[in-house]
């Protein structure tokens, strides 16, 4: 079979043409703009007219050497000798179409869930159109919008097959990079392309619309190679990790990065104080209108959904998007995600919209995130100690949440508890520092998010310095950032708890702030209890 380029797949819909715009003119302009494959989609057109449109479209596509696919109508596909047929779930089954069409005809099918992907594999489809990835008004959707994480799950099922995949539904130039970077399986299986209807068909200048999308796709393909070539070292040992953490401690103190925190009303003051004590600078801002400006100046963003009100949610959506665009680390704390459907939906929305560099949660939160029922939750706390095999669990979640991330090559996951487990999808750090008084005050988990964000900001700023030296892209070491933040808090807690002036949880907190500000390289080297697996 000839090699098909699925990069920019135009699906037509004449109803969306701007008033006065001729369909064939629009199609030719989009071909000039760089669409690589075209599907003729006519839902309410008589056969004779459909045939005429398909024939003339085929001529045009042939001139630009672009394959033509017919939607749904096998008879029209046969009549115009189309390169392929696209079917929906209620159209003719792929296996039947295969028997009726000439050999080498491409057959694609729309898929919305894993069962439909499974069936497409069994039936021998050549490609799948996965969606709707975002909301769209072009088609009446009778199935859920799946987001980039939904696409990622389906790509994972396609790992090892030769079936190609495009995403479709609500794809615009504004969300195209996010769609491409986010839609990836744990094994880095990415999309072969994207399909669009309204973004091109609805344009007065379709050539420009197509060219803009095509340029973004090329830039994604280039950056994909960069990410693979520059992934962070996976040769960690206890010594290199401690040296790295000490280096980050000094960097936080010297550079005092600005840490933008959208956090919990319960702990705003504590988190801001802990951030200052570490040597960084907090800014606690939630309003959507200032997120773009803040992303230009902060060193890292912390998003904590502890008290999730609608205005803060809007701010979180925007802050993460702007942070990603500027390659700033994003630390995400999905507080109590298992506690309510509302939180679960909100977390899905956020994780589908931007990429986190670090996700931190207790056993119940990470279980809810991963869809595991091994751990129960009560409010925002876990019940029981956690997972049978926390090391494998945390490694698997890190793999699952890994994206073609713009700020780092992986998503680091922190499973917090009496023992903390941190993974980048390959390595797992097991940290045994801490004190039970931490669990007797509110917000110690939230504060650990502030500490991680401060250390991740330092890790990213080191990467930027290296980048300036070497003149090439360098990825920030978020694994070290997460370890550094957790060690800072847990070691300071141990020291605070044994001070003479500490009598219990009330006096513990001010002592903890003191110890965070007194933390030194020597203390970290002497006290860190860490294993790297
Ligand atoms: C390759 N489909 C799913 S969403 C949508 C369509 C037509 C509308 C998107 O419009 N995959 C392929 N071809 C198809 N026809 C479908 C899926 C079905 P917009 O880009 O304007 O949001």
Short mmCIF file of C-alpha atoms and ligand atoms in Angstrom, two decimals, residues 9 11 39 41 71 86 110 127 129 136 138-139 166 168-170 195-198, ligand 1:
data_model
loop_
_atom_site.label_atom_id
_atom_site.label_comp_id
_atom_site.label_asym_id
_atom_site.label_seq_id
_atom_site.Cartn_x
_atom_site.Cartn_y
_atom_site.Cartn_z
CA UNK A 9 -6.59 15.41 7.60
CA UNK A 11 -12.94 16.38 6.67
CA UNK A 39 -12.44 13.06 3.43
CA UNK A 41 -18.43 14.05 4.14
CA UNK A 71 -17.36 9.13 4.32
CA UNK A 86 -14.31 6.17 6.42
CA UNK A 110 -14.39 6.51 14.16
CA UNK A 127 -6.59 3.83 10.71
CA UNK A 129 -10.31 8.61 13.99
CA UNK A 136 -17.43 20.46 19.01
CA UNK A 138 -19.84 20.42 14.01
CA UNK A 139 -21.31 17.02 14.83
CA UNK A 166 -5.72 10.69 14.08
CA UNK A 168 -10.67 14.70 15.80
CA UNK A 169 -13.20 17.03 17.41
CA UNK A 170 -12.79 20.68 18.29
CA UNK A 195 -8.46 15.71 11.53
CA UNK A 196 -10.32 19.00 11.37
CA UNK A 197 -13.57 20.23 9.91
CA UNK A 198 -14.59 23.73 11.01
C1 LIG B 1 -11.17 10.61 10.58
N1 LIG B 1 -16.30 12.86 13.60
C2 LIG B 1 -15.98 12.89 14.91
S1 LIG B 1 -16.00 14.43 15.54
C3 LIG B 1 -16.35 15.13 14.06
C4 LIG B 1 -16.50 14.13 13.10
C5 LIG B 1 -16.85 14.40 11.69
C6 LIG B 1 -16.54 16.62 13.88
C7 LIG B 1 -15.28 17.41 14.08
O1 LIG B 1 -15.49 18.74 13.64
N2 LIG B 1 -12.73 10.62 12.42
C8 LIG B 1 -12.54 10.81 11.11
N3 LIG B 1 -13.55 11.20 10.31
C9 LIG B 1 -14.78 11.42 10.83
N4 LIG B 1 -15.79 11.80 9.98
C10 LIG B 1 -15.02 11.25 12.19
C11 LIG B 1 -13.95 10.83 12.96
C12 LIG B 1 -16.37 11.57 12.85
P1 LIG B 1 -14.60 19.99 14.11
O2 LIG B 1 -13.19 19.77 13.66
O3 LIG B 1 -15.23 21.16 13.43
O4 LIG B 1 -14.75 20.08 15.60
#
